[in-house]
mmCIF file of C-alpha atoms in Angstrom:
data_model
loop_
_atom_site.group_PDB
_atom_site.id
_atom_site.type_symbol
_atom_site.label_atom_id
_atom_site.label_comp_id
_atom_site.label_asym_id
_atom_site.label_seq_id
_atom_site.Cartn_x
_atom_site.Cartn_y
_atom_site.Cartn_z
ATOM 1 C CA MET A 169 101.712 81.190 115.807
ATOM 2 C CA GLU A 170 99.738 84.275 114.795
ATOM 3 C CA THR A 171 97.509 84.666 111.755
ATOM 4 C CA VAL A 172 96.869 87.781 109.676
ATOM 5 C CA ALA A 173 94.134 87.585 107.041
ATOM 6 C CA VAL A 174 94.379 89.213 103.628
ATOM 7 C CA ASP A 175 90.729 89.841 102.750
ATOM 8 C CA LEU A 176 90.314 89.689 98.975
ATOM 9 C CA GLY A 177 87.061 87.777 98.599
ATOM 10 C CA GLU A 178 87.663 84.574 96.661
ATOM 11 C CA LYS A 179 91.381 85.402 96.541
ATOM 12 C CA SER A 180 91.715 85.767 100.329
ATOM 13 C CA TYR A 181 94.550 83.977 102.098
ATOM 14 C CA PRO A 182 96.198 83.736 105.526
ATOM 15 C CA ILE A 183 99.625 84.896 106.659
ATOM 16 C CA TYR A 184 101.041 82.635 109.363
ATOM 17 C CA ILE A 185 103.736 84.168 111.595
ATOM 18 C CA GLY A 186 105.804 82.440 114.245
ATOM 19 C CA GLU A 187 109.181 81.240 115.360
ATOM 20 C CA GLY A 188 109.981 77.743 114.064
ATOM 21 C CA ILE A 189 106.716 77.188 112.156
ATOM 22 C CA LEU A 190 108.539 75.778 109.128
ATOM 23 C CA SER A 191 108.356 72.425 110.925
ATOM 24 C CA ASP A 192 104.542 72.607 110.606
ATOM 25 C CA LEU A 193 104.734 73.082 106.847
ATOM 26 C CA THR A 194 102.676 70.075 105.747
ATOM 27 C CA VAL A 195 99.859 71.161 108.071
ATOM 28 C CA LEU A 196 99.872 74.729 106.713
ATOM 29 C CA LEU A 197 99.937 73.803 103.022
ATOM 30 C CA SER A 198 96.893 72.966 100.923
ATOM 31 C CA LYS A 199 96.881 69.876 98.738
ATOM 32 C CA ALA A 200 98.644 69.690 95.378
ATOM 33 C CA ASP A 201 99.574 66.791 93.128
ATOM 34 C CA LYS A 202 103.184 68.030 92.780
ATOM 35 C CA TRP A 203 105.326 70.823 94.148
ATOM 36 C CA LEU A 204 108.200 72.831 92.722
ATOM 37 C CA VAL A 205 110.412 74.592 95.264
ATOM 38 C CA ILE A 206 112.179 77.670 93.868
ATOM 39 C CA THR A 207 115.039 78.943 96.014
ATOM 40 C CA ASP A 208 118.520 80.435 95.694
ATOM 41 C CA GLU A 209 121.972 79.076 96.434
ATOM 42 C CA ASN A 210 122.379 80.950 99.732
ATOM 43 C CA VAL A 211 119.074 79.811 101.197
ATOM 44 C CA ASP A 212 119.534 76.287 99.880
ATOM 45 C CA HIS A 213 122.951 76.039 101.537
ATOM 46 C CA LEU A 214 121.494 77.053 104.895
ATOM 47 C CA TYR A 215 118.107 75.372 104.895
ATOM 48 C CA SER A 216 117.910 72.565 102.307
ATOM 49 C CA GLU A 217 117.877 69.805 104.952
ATOM 50 C CA GLN A 218 115.396 71.639 107.158
ATOM 51 C CA LEU A 219 113.041 72.228 104.227
ATOM 52 C CA ALA A 220 113.324 68.620 103.046
ATOM 53 C CA LYS A 221 112.408 67.430 106.542
ATOM 54 C CA ALA A 222 109.483 69.878 106.692
ATOM 55 C CA LEU A 223 108.133 68.712 103.318
ATOM 56 C CA GLY A 224 108.282 65.086 104.430
ATOM 57 C CA GLU A 225 106.657 62.758 101.926
ATOM 58 C CA LEU A 226 105.261 65.481 99.674
ATOM 59 C CA PRO A 227 106.234 64.960 96.015
ATOM 60 C CA TYR A 228 108.468 67.855 94.994
ATOM 61 C CA LYS A 229 111.301 68.990 92.761
ATOM 62 C CA LYS A 230 113.665 71.855 93.515
ATOM 63 C CA LEU A 231 115.158 74.590 91.352
ATOM 64 C CA THR A 232 118.056 76.586 92.795
ATOM 65 C CA LEU A 233 118.888 79.988 91.313
ATOM 66 C CA VAL A 234 121.788 82.395 91.600
ATOM 67 C CA PRO A 235 121.019 84.850 94.435
ATOM 68 C CA GLY A 236 120.506 88.537 93.777
ATOM 69 C CA GLU A 237 118.596 91.009 91.652
ATOM 70 C CA SER A 238 120.426 89.933 88.489
ATOM 71 C CA SER A 239 118.300 86.771 88.463
ATOM 72 C CA LYS A 240 115.100 88.791 87.958
ATOM 73 C CA SER A 241 115.315 88.476 84.185
ATOM 74 C CA PHE A 242 113.334 86.869 81.385
ATOM 75 C CA GLN A 243 116.228 84.477 80.905
ATOM 76 C CA THR A 244 115.548 83.168 84.415
ATOM 77 C CA VAL A 245 111.798 83.132 83.746
ATOM 78 C CA GLU A 246 112.390 80.853 80.761
ATOM 79 C CA ARG A 247 114.541 78.592 82.921
ATOM 80 C CA ILE A 248 111.817 78.368 85.584
ATOM 81 C CA ILE A 249 109.078 77.620 83.066
ATOM 82 C CA GLY A 250 111.334 74.926 81.600
ATOM 83 C CA ALA A 251 111.758 73.410 85.076
ATOM 84 C CA MET A 252 107.979 73.450 85.531
ATOM 85 C CA VAL A 253 107.503 71.560 82.288
ATOM 86 C CA GLU A 254 110.304 69.122 83.137
ATOM 87 C CA ALA A 255 108.716 68.468 86.553
ATOM 88 C CA ARG A 256 105.409 67.857 84.732
ATOM 89 C CA LEU A 257 103.506 70.322 86.853
ATOM 90 C CA THR A 258 99.784 70.377 86.140
ATOM 91 C CA ARG A 259 97.071 72.897 86.921
ATOM 92 C CA HIS A 260 96.678 71.038 90.216
ATOM 93 C CA SER A 261 100.338 71.541 91.132
ATOM 94 C CA ALA A 262 101.842 74.366 93.180
ATOM 95 C CA VAL A 263 105.066 76.323 93.561
ATOM 96 C CA ILE A 264 106.861 77.185 96.800
ATOM 97 C CA ALA A 265 108.875 80.415 96.800
ATOM 98 C CA PHE A 266 111.533 79.787 99.445
ATOM 99 C CA GLY A 267 113.758 82.850 99.618
ATOM 100 C CA GLY A 268 113.788 86.624 99.605
ATOM 101 C CA GLY A 269 111.968 89.141 97.443
ATOM 102 C CA VAL A 270 113.705 88.162 94.208
ATOM 103 C CA ILE A 271 112.658 84.527 94.570
ATOM 104 C CA GLY A 272 109.129 85.529 95.560
ATOM 105 C CA ASP A 273 108.742 87.876 92.596
ATOM 106 C CA LEU A 274 110.039 85.284 90.129
ATOM 107 C CA ALA A 275 108.068 82.364 91.545
ATOM 108 C CA GLY A 276 104.879 84.413 91.647
ATOM 109 C CA PHE A 277 105.327 85.708 88.106
ATOM 110 C CA CYS A 278 106.039 82.280 86.649
ATOM 111 C CA SER A 279 103.138 80.732 88.591
ATOM 112 C CA SER A 280 100.825 83.393 87.167
ATOM 113 C CA ILE A 281 101.714 82.569 83.551
ATOM 114 C CA TYR A 282 102.366 78.811 83.640
ATOM 115 C CA MET A 283 99.279 77.106 82.174
ATOM 116 C CA ARG A 284 97.606 80.519 82.671
ATOM 117 C CA GLY A 285 98.002 80.272 86.416
ATOM 118 C CA ILE A 286 98.791 77.697 89.098
ATOM 119 C CA SER A 287 98.921 78.086 92.875
ATOM 120 C CA TYR A 288 101.995 79.274 94.718
ATOM 121 C CA VAL A 289 103.074 79.657 98.329
ATOM 122 C CA GLN A 290 105.355 82.286 99.819
ATOM 123 C CA ILE A 291 107.884 81.227 102.475
ATOM 124 C CA PRO A 292 109.959 84.423 102.783
ATOM 125 C CA THR A 293 113.415 84.119 104.345
ATOM 126 C CA THR A 294 114.465 87.798 104.586
ATOM 127 C CA LEU A 295 113.043 90.556 106.758
ATOM 128 C CA LEU A 296 112.175 92.630 103.695
ATOM 129 C CA ALA A 297 110.258 89.760 102.107
ATOM 130 C CA GLN A 298 108.510 88.880 105.370
ATOM 131 C CA VAL A 299 107.158 92.385 105.977
ATOM 132 C CA ASP A 300 106.545 93.472 102.406
ATOM 133 C CA SER A 301 107.192 91.674 99.133
ATOM 134 C CA SER A 302 105.663 88.295 100.072
ATOM 135 C CA VAL A 303 102.306 89.919 100.847
ATOM 136 C CA GLY A 304 100.008 91.518 98.307
ATOM 137 C CA GLY A 305 100.513 89.555 95.103
ATOM 138 C CA LYS A 306 102.851 91.875 93.215
ATOM 139 C CA THR A 307 105.207 89.943 90.959
ATOM 140 C CA GLY A 308 107.888 91.427 88.751
ATOM 141 C CA VAL A 309 110.786 90.972 86.369
ATOM 142 C CA ASN A 310 113.429 93.592 85.623
ATOM 143 C CA VAL A 311 114.212 94.725 82.087
ATOM 144 C CA GLN A 312 116.892 97.055 80.801
ATOM 145 C CA ALA A 313 114.475 99.990 80.891
ATOM 146 C CA GLY A 314 113.778 99.632 84.608
ATOM 147 C CA LYS A 315 112.933 97.619 87.688
ATOM 148 C CA ASN A 316 109.768 95.464 87.690
ATOM 149 C CA MET A 317 108.596 96.881 84.371
ATOM 150 C CA ALA A 318 107.068 93.480 83.593
ATOM 151 C CA GLY A 319 104.855 91.803 86.161
ATOM 152 C CA THR A 320 101.424 90.718 87.304
ATOM 153 C CA PHE A 321 99.123 90.985 90.299
ATOM 154 C CA TYR A 322 98.798 87.350 91.415
ATOM 155 C CA GLN A 323 97.973 86.444 94.997
ATOM 156 C CA PRO A 324 99.648 83.532 96.797
ATOM 157 C CA GLN A 325 97.705 80.679 98.345
ATOM 158 C CA VAL A 326 99.304 81.297 101.726
ATOM 159 C CA VAL A 327 102.268 83.169 103.253
ATOM 160 C CA ILE A 328 104.264 81.285 105.888
ATOM 161 C CA ILE A 329 106.634 83.487 107.907
ATOM 162 C CA ASP A 330 109.081 81.615 110.116
ATOM 163 C CA THR A 331 110.905 84.344 112.012
ATOM 164 C CA ALA A 332 113.615 81.881 113.106
ATOM 165 C CA LEU A 333 114.922 82.003 109.525
ATOM 166 C CA LEU A 334 116.123 85.556 110.206
ATOM 167 C CA GLU A 335 118.784 84.342 112.653
ATOM 168 C CA THR A 336 121.156 83.531 109.780
ATOM 169 C CA LEU A 337 120.445 86.757 107.912
ATOM 170 C CA PRO A 338 123.472 89.026 107.340
ATOM 171 C CA ILE A 339 123.366 92.466 108.983
ATOM 172 C CA ARG A 340 123.103 94.101 105.581
ATOM 173 C CA GLU A 341 119.920 92.150 104.791
ATOM 174 C CA LEU A 342 118.420 93.147 108.150
ATOM 175 C CA THR A 343 119.162 96.781 107.319
ATOM 176 C CA ALA A 344 117.486 96.383 103.948
ATOM 177 C CA GLY A 345 114.426 94.920 105.644
ATOM 178 C CA LEU A 346 114.288 97.813 108.081
ATOM 179 C CA GLY A 347 113.943 100.096 105.071
ATOM 180 C CA GLU A 348 110.476 98.723 104.338
ATOM 181 C CA VAL A 349 109.661 98.470 108.057
ATOM 182 C CA ILE A 350 110.413 102.147 108.688
ATOM 183 C CA LYS A 351 108.324 102.968 105.624
ATOM 184 C CA TYR A 352 105.193 101.499 107.249
ATOM 185 C CA GLY A 353 105.640 103.712 110.290
ATOM 186 C CA ILE A 354 105.903 106.802 108.115
ATOM 187 C CA ILE A 355 103.043 106.066 105.720
ATOM 188 C CA TYR A 356 100.479 104.498 108.056
ATOM 189 C CA ASP A 357 101.239 104.099 111.749
ATOM 190 C CA TYR A 358 103.151 106.696 113.756
ATOM 191 C CA GLU A 359 103.082 104.479 116.852
ATOM 192 C CA LEU A 360 104.918 101.827 114.840
ATOM 193 C CA LEU A 361 107.595 104.418 114.045
ATOM 194 C CA ASN A 362 108.016 105.049 117.781
ATOM 195 C CA PHE A 363 108.132 101.278 118.399
ATOM 196 C CA ILE A 364 110.940 100.929 115.843
ATOM 197 C CA GLU A 365 112.841 103.766 117.515
ATOM 198 C CA HIS A 366 112.547 102.124 120.924
ATOM 199 C CA HIS A 367 113.438 98.575 119.800
ATOM 200 C CA PHE A 368 115.914 99.444 117.054
ATOM 201 C CA SER A 369 118.829 97.409 118.463
ATOM 202 C CA ASP A 370 116.544 94.423 119.208
ATOM 203 C CA PHE A 371 115.925 93.886 115.513
ATOM 204 C CA TYR A 372 119.629 93.493 114.805
ATOM 205 C CA THR A 373 119.951 90.853 117.529
ATOM 206 C CA CYS A 374 116.793 89.047 116.358
ATOM 207 C CA SER A 375 115.017 89.416 119.693
ATOM 208 C CA PHE A 376 111.912 87.449 118.787
ATOM 209 C CA THR A 377 109.265 89.117 120.962
ATOM 210 C CA PRO A 378 109.599 92.621 119.434
ATOM 211 C CA LEU A 379 110.534 91.152 116.050
ATOM 212 C CA ASN A 380 107.377 89.034 115.824
ATOM 213 C CA GLU A 381 105.281 92.022 116.901
ATOM 214 C CA LEU A 382 106.962 94.198 114.296
ATOM 215 C CA ILE A 383 106.424 91.694 111.482
ATOM 216 C CA ARG A 384 102.811 91.084 112.474
ATOM 217 C CA ARG A 385 102.020 94.814 112.490
ATOM 218 C CA CYS A 386 103.701 95.375 109.129
ATOM 219 C CA CYS A 387 101.733 92.471 107.641
ATOM 220 C CA GLU A 388 98.505 93.862 109.097
ATOM 221 C CA ILE A 389 99.175 97.215 107.449
ATOM 222 C CA LYS A 390 100.098 95.660 104.103
ATOM 223 C CA ALA A 391 97.049 93.355 104.243
ATOM 224 C CA ASP A 392 94.734 96.277 105.003
ATOM 225 C CA VAL A 393 96.104 98.387 102.159
ATOM 226 C CA VAL A 394 95.990 95.509 99.661
ATOM 227 C CA ALA A 395 92.439 94.545 100.679
ATOM 228 C CA LYS A 396 91.289 98.099 99.950
ATOM 229 C CA ASP A 397 93.249 98.518 96.710
ATOM 230 C CA GLU A 398 94.606 95.271 95.264
ATOM 231 C CA CYS A 399 95.800 96.642 91.919
ATOM 232 C CA GLU A 400 97.278 99.969 93.031
ATOM 233 C CA ASN A 401 94.632 102.313 91.646
ATOM 234 C CA GLY A 402 94.584 104.527 94.735
ATOM 235 C CA LEU A 403 95.496 103.808 98.365
ATOM 236 C CA ARG A 404 98.141 101.169 97.569
ATOM 237 C CA LYS A 405 100.265 103.886 95.993
ATOM 238 C CA ILE A 406 101.285 104.967 99.493
ATOM 239 C CA LEU A 407 103.510 101.872 99.641
ATOM 240 C CA ASN A 408 105.719 103.536 97.028
ATOM 241 C CA PHE A 409 107.198 106.067 99.449
ATOM 242 C CA GLY A 410 110.961 106.108 98.847
ATOM 243 C CA HIS A 411 110.620 104.039 95.694
ATOM 244 C CA THR A 412 110.650 106.779 93.043
ATOM 245 C CA LEU A 413 114.233 107.761 93.780
ATOM 246 C CA GLY A 414 115.068 104.305 95.135
ATOM 247 C CA HIS A 415 114.147 102.457 91.935
ATOM 248 C CA ALA A 416 116.080 105.009 89.876
ATOM 249 C CA ILE A 417 119.363 104.499 91.718
ATOM 250 C CA GLU A 418 118.881 100.705 91.732
ATOM 251 C CA THR A 419 118.503 100.684 87.964
ATOM 252 C CA LEU A 420 121.351 103.126 87.312
ATOM 253 C CA THR A 421 123.759 101.066 89.410
ATOM 254 C CA GLY A 422 122.810 97.842 87.626
ATOM 255 C CA TYR A 423 121.145 96.299 90.721
ATOM 256 C CA ARG A 424 124.629 95.516 92.055
ATOM 257 C CA ARG A 425 125.418 98.397 94.410
ATOM 258 C CA TYR A 426 122.287 98.450 96.564
ATOM 259 C CA LEU A 427 119.880 95.920 97.965
ATOM 260 C CA HIS A 428 116.301 96.990 97.313
ATOM 261 C CA GLY A 429 115.691 98.000 100.923
ATOM 262 C CA GLU A 430 118.896 100.033 100.968
ATOM 263 C CA ALA A 431 117.754 101.959 97.899
ATOM 264 C CA VAL A 432 114.379 102.549 99.572
ATOM 265 C CA LEU A 433 116.112 103.918 102.675
ATOM 266 C CA ILE A 434 118.040 106.385 100.519
ATOM 267 C CA GLY A 435 114.885 107.246 98.606
ATOM 268 C CA MET A 436 112.948 107.909 101.809
ATOM 269 C CA TYR A 437 115.772 110.030 103.208
ATOM 270 C CA TYR A 438 115.829 112.411 100.257
ATOM 271 C CA GLU A 439 112.093 112.360 99.624
ATOM 272 C CA THR A 440 111.624 113.368 103.275
ATOM 273 C CA LEU A 441 113.928 116.332 102.643
ATOM 274 C CA LEU A 442 111.807 117.146 99.586
ATOM 275 C CA ALA A 443 108.622 117.061 101.696
ATOM 276 C CA GLN A 444 110.289 119.312 104.239
ATOM 277 C CA LYS A 445 111.365 121.776 101.550
ATOM 278 C CA MET A 446 107.821 121.821 100.118
ATOM 279 C CA GLY A 447 106.462 122.674 103.576
ATOM 280 C CA LEU A 448 104.522 119.413 103.882
ATOM 281 C CA ILE A 449 106.103 118.439 107.208
ATOM 282 C CA SER A 450 107.878 120.261 110.003
ATOM 283 C CA GLU A 451 111.647 120.301 110.280
ATOM 284 C CA GLU A 452 111.322 118.450 113.596
ATOM 285 C CA TYR A 453 109.360 115.566 112.030
ATOM 286 C CA GLY A 454 111.688 115.412 109.042
ATOM 287 C CA GLN A 455 114.678 115.146 111.380
ATOM 288 C CA LYS A 456 112.955 112.375 113.358
ATOM 289 C CA ILE A 457 112.495 110.334 110.188
ATOM 290 C CA ASN A 458 115.991 110.881 108.835
ATOM 291 C CA THR A 459 117.684 110.366 112.193
ATOM 292 C CA LEU A 460 116.037 106.949 112.371
ATOM 293 C CA ILE A 461 117.100 106.137 108.807
ATOM 294 C CA SER A 462 120.659 107.235 109.599
ATOM 295 C CA ARG A 463 120.803 104.833 112.557
ATOM 296 C CA THR A 464 121.074 101.993 110.023
ATOM 297 C CA GLY A 465 124.598 103.242 109.209
ATOM 298 C CA LEU A 466 123.880 103.239 105.474
ATOM 299 C CA SER A 467 125.644 105.991 103.518
ATOM 300 C CA MET A 468 123.264 108.464 101.916
ATOM 301 C CA ASP A 469 125.936 109.693 99.495
ATOM 302 C CA ILE A 470 124.862 109.197 95.875
ATOM 303 C CA SER A 471 126.817 112.151 94.482
ATOM 304 C CA ASP A 472 128.705 109.920 92.037
ATOM 305 C CA ILE A 473 125.480 109.097 90.160
ATOM 306 C CA PRO A 474 124.843 111.840 87.558
ATOM 307 C CA ALA A 475 121.845 113.981 88.465
ATOM 308 C CA ASP A 476 120.642 114.079 84.849
ATOM 309 C CA ASP A 477 120.590 110.274 84.777
ATOM 310 C CA ILE A 478 118.614 110.067 88.017
ATOM 311 C CA ALA A 479 116.007 112.554 86.789
ATOM 312 C CA ARG A 480 115.730 110.755 83.447
ATOM 313 C CA GLN A 481 115.328 107.379 85.150
ATOM 314 C CA MET A 482 112.649 108.705 87.503
ATOM 315 C CA THR A 483 110.769 109.989 84.467
ATOM 316 C CA ALA A 484 110.706 106.427 83.071
ATOM 317 C CA ASP A 485 109.152 104.976 86.251
ATOM 318 C CA LYS A 486 105.968 102.976 85.647
ATOM 319 C CA LYS A 487 104.085 104.951 88.335
ATOM 320 C CA ASN A 488 104.140 108.105 86.207
ATOM 321 C CA SER A 489 101.602 109.475 83.745
ATOM 322 C CA ASP A 490 101.025 112.596 81.656
ATOM 323 C CA GLY A 491 104.722 113.482 81.645
ATOM 324 C CA VAL A 492 104.999 114.136 85.383
ATOM 325 C CA ILE A 493 106.821 112.180 88.085
ATOM 326 C CA SER A 494 104.846 110.687 90.967
ATOM 327 C CA PHE A 495 106.196 110.973 94.510
ATOM 328 C CA ILE A 496 104.617 109.722 97.711
ATOM 329 C CA LEU A 497 105.622 112.238 100.378
ATOM 330 C CA PRO A 498 105.021 112.482 104.143
ATOM 331 C CA THR A 499 102.452 115.100 105.126
ATOM 332 C CA GLY A 500 102.139 114.401 108.854
ATOM 333 C CA GLN A 501 102.680 111.727 111.480
ATOM 334 C CA GLY A 502 101.755 108.422 109.859
ATOM 335 C CA GLN A 503 100.382 110.201 106.815
ATOM 336 C CA VAL A 504 101.510 110.574 103.205
ATOM 337 C CA ALA A 505 100.035 111.817 99.942
ATOM 338 C CA GLU A 506 100.878 111.709 96.252
ATOM 339 C CA TYR A 507 102.530 114.741 94.668
ATOM 340 C CA THR A 508 103.755 115.184 91.123
ATOM 341 C CA LEU A 509 106.780 117.016 89.785
ATOM 342 C CA THR A 510 107.637 117.942 86.237
ATOM 343 C CA SER A 511 110.907 116.603 84.858
ATOM 344 C CA GLU A 512 112.403 120.090 85.319
ATOM 345 C CA GLN A 513 111.306 120.205 88.970
ATOM 346 C CA ALA A 514 112.624 116.693 89.511
ATOM 347 C CA LEU A 515 115.965 117.637 88.002
ATOM 348 C CA ALA A 516 116.199 120.643 90.326
ATOM 349 C CA PHE A 517 115.409 118.359 93.268
ATOM 350 C CA VAL A 518 118.098 115.852 92.228
ATOM 351 C CA TYR A 519 120.742 118.565 91.808
ATOM 352 C CA GLU A 520 120.210 119.478 95.460
ATOM 353 C CA LEU A 521 120.891 115.928 96.743
#
């Protein structure tokens, strides 16, 4: 088992990474008078017995939600808070988020507002959640106006990453996770990008040696960025590469057509072309990035989504201010910077997709 520290002073916490470490759960958890496990139907079907065995004699209740982005709603939040009350959770209780990014976002958000804040633990079960959404304390709920427009910054007590859980992950979920993985190589660590290139097929076969190394490095990068900028006032914005366009197409397709990581892959693909057109990166580097993205086999065709709608949705993104649209764009190997476009410039960009 490896440990990555997220250094946030009094809010610091460890990330434990290893194959099969779910069996050590009671050793890795802090004390609480009661526990509420929040999971989804898919994860519960696969791992309910294994989790129950790992929790042993700990007093807990379990709430199982419908899988998918559609559950990230205030209707679900009300259901979770109701389950917390029914389980008689106190300020000394804790929540376990056992699932992917949707479960983590919901569990973290509800933990942050229940009794004005109780502890929660992240046990991510997807590659995307293990390398990204479980670390850093961002929680979120979708509303009609856009993705994650309601949310809090609320750090977990601990993140427990059992890489063996990825063995049952569908290929599509692995691809979605690679979206965030590739992002780290572009925004922060060019050597990681080369590592992904070299071991690309290993990730799809869940070869644990390169997979554990990949997850550890991604967590180190995320932990470093979060430690320097917890509430996204500066450096943490670099994590939004691919998300300006990605969030727009997720919202416009009702969160049903794309997994989050798939939308990020598409966003990165076109935002790389934008950086290339603006002269920020060479054609050679742009091709390297987009060739790697294309290896996932995901279609980049979004021509059926009206360009006007995409531009309008990007304008509504929460990262924007002063009437301009914020993009994080590659500027060199392992380097990105923030650039802004007017709505007219963004529309021209979208029409060229």
